[in-house]
PDB file of C-alpha atoms in Angstrom:
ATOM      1  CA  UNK X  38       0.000   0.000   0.000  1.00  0.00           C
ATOM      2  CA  UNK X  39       0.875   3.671  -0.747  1.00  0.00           C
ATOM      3  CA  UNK X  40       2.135   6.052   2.277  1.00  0.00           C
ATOM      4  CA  UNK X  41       0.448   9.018   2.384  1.00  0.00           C
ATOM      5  CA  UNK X  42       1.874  12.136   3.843  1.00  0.00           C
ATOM      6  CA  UNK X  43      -0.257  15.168   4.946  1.00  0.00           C
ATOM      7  CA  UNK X  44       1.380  18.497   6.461  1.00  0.00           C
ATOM      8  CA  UNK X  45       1.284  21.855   7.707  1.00  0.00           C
ATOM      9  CA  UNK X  46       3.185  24.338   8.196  1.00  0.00           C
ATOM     10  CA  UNK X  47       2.978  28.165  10.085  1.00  0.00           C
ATOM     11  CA  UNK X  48       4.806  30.825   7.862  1.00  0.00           C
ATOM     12  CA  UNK X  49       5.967  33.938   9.603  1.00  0.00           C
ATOM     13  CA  UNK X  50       3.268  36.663   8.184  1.00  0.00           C
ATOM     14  CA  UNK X  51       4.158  38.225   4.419  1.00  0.00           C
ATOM     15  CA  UNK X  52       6.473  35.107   3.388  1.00  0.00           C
ATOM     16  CA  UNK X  53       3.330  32.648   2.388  1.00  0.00           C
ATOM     17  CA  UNK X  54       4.055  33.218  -1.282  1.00  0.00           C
ATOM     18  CA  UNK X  55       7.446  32.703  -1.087  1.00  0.00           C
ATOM     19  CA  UNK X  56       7.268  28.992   0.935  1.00  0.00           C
ATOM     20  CA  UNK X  57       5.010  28.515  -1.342  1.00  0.00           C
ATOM     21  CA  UNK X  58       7.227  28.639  -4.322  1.00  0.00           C
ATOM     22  CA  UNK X  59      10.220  27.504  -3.147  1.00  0.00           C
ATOM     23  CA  UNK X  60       8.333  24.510  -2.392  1.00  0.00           C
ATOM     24  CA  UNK X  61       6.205  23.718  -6.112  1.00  0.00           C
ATOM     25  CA  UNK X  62       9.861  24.600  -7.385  1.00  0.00           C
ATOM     26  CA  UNK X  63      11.251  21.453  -5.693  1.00  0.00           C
ATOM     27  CA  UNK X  64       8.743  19.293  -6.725  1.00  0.00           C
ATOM     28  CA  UNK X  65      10.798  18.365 -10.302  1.00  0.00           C
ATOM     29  CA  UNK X  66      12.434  15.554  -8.964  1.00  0.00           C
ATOM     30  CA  UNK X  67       9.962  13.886  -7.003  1.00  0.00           C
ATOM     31  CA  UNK X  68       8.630  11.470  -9.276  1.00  0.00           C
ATOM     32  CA  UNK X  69      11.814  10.219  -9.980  1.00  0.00           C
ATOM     33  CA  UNK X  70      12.127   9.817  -6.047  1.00  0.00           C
ATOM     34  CA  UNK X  71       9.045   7.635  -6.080  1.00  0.00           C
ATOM     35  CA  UNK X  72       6.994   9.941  -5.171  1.00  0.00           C
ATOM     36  CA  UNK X  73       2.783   9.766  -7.028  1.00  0.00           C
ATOM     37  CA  UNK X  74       1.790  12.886  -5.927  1.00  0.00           C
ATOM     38  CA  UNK X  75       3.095  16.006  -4.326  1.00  0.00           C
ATOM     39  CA  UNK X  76       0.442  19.138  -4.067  1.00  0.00           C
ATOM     40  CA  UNK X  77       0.933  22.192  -2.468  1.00  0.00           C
ATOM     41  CA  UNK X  78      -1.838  23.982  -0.865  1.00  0.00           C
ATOM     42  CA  UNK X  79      -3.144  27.533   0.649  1.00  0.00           C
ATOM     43  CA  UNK X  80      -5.042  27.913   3.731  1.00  0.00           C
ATOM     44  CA  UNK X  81      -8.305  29.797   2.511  1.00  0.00           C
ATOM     45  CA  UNK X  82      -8.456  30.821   6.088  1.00  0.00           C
ATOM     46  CA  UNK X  83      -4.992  31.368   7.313  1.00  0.00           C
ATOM     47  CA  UNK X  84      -3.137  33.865   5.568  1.00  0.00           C
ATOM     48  CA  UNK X  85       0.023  32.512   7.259  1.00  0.00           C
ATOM     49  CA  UNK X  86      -0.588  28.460   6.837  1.00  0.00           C
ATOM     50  CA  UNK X  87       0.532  26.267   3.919  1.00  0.00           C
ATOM     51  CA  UNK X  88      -0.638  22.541   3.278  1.00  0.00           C
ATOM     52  CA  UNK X  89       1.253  19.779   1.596  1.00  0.00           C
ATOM     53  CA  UNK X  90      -0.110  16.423   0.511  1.00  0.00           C
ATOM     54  CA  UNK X  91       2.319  13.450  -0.982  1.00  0.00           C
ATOM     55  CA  UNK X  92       1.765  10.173  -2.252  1.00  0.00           C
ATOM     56  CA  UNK X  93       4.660   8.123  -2.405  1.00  0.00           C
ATOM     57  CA  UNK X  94       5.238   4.102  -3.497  1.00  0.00           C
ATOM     58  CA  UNK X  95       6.535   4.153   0.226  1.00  0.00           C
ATOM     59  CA  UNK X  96       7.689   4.944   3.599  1.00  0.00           C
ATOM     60  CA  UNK X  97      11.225   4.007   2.789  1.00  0.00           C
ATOM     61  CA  UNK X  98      10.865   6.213  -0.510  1.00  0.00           C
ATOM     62  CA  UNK X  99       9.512   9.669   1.205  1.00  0.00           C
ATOM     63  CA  UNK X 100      12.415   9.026   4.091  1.00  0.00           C
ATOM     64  CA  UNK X 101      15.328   8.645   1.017  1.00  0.00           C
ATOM     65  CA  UNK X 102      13.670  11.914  -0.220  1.00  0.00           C
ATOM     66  CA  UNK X 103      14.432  13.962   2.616  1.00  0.00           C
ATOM     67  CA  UNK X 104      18.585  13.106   1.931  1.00  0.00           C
ATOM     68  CA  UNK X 105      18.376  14.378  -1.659  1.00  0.00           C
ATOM     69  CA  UNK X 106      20.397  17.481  -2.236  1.00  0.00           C
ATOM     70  CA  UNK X 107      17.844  19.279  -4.014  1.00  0.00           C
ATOM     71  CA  UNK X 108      15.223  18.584  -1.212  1.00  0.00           C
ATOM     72  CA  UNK X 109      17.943  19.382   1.484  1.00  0.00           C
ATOM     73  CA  UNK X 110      18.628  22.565   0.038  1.00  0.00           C
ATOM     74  CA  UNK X 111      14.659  23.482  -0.227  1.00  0.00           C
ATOM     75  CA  UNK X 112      14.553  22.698   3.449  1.00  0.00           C
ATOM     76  CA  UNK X 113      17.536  24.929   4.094  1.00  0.00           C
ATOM     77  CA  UNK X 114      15.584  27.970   2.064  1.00  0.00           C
ATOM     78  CA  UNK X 115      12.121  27.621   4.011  1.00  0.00           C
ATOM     79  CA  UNK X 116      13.304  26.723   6.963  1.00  0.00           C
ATOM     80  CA  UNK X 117      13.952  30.512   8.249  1.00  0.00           C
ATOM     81  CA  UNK X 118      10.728  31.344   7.275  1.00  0.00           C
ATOM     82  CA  UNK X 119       8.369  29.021   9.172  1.00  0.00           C
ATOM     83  CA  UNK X 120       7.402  29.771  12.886  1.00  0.00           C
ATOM     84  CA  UNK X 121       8.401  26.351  13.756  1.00  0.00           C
ATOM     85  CA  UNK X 122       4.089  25.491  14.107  1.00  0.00           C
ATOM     86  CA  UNK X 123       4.037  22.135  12.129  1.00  0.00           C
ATOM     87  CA  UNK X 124       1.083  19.352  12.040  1.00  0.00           C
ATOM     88  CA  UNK X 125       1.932  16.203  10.263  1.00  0.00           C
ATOM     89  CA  UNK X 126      -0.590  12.754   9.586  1.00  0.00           C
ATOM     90  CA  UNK X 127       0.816   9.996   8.453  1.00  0.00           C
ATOM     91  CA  UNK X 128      -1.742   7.513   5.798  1.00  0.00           C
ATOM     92  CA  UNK X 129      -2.164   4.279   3.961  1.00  0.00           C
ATOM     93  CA  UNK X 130      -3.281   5.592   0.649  1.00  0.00           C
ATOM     94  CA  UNK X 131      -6.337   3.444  -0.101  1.00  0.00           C
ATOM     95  CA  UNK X 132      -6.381   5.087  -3.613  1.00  0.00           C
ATOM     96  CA  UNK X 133      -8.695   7.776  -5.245  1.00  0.00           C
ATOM     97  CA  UNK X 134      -8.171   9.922  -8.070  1.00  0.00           C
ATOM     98  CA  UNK X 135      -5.324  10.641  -9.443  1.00  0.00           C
ATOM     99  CA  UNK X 136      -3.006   8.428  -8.272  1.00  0.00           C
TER     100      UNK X 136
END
């Protein structure tokens, strides 16, 4: 079964858009990662929260993710901008569209 991977993250106020884009921007190499689906989302009522949903073949694939350079250095940029407020879930992807 698929792992699923649903997150949040607190931006510090005025630097939504920018999370935001370093993030999409790092999404290139994913697939290649193993990952099905990677979408990056706006809070419609948070001005300062940002969602991200993954679907990857598995655990073991998101985890090797996280050690790519590419994703390291996206870390690296967004880090300094989040308050440090995260949620995180954890999922067996059952399936659904597009996946």
């Amino acid at each position: 079964m698929r792992y699923g991977y649903i997150g949040s993250m607190k931006v510090k106020p005025g630097y939504r858009a920018e999370v935001v884009a370093i993030l999409v921007a790092g999404a290139d190499g994913l697939r290649k990662a193993g990952c099905d689906l990677y979408v990056v989302t706006e809070s419609a009522t948070d001005e300062d929260t940002v969602w991200v949903s993954e679907v990857w073949q598995s655990k073991e694939h998101h985890d090797a993710s996280l050690q790519l350079p590419e994703a390291r250095a996206s870390i690296a940029k967004v880090m300094p901008l989040l308050t440090g407020e995260f949620t995180r879930q954890e999922t067996r992807v059952a399936g659904g569209l597009g996946i």
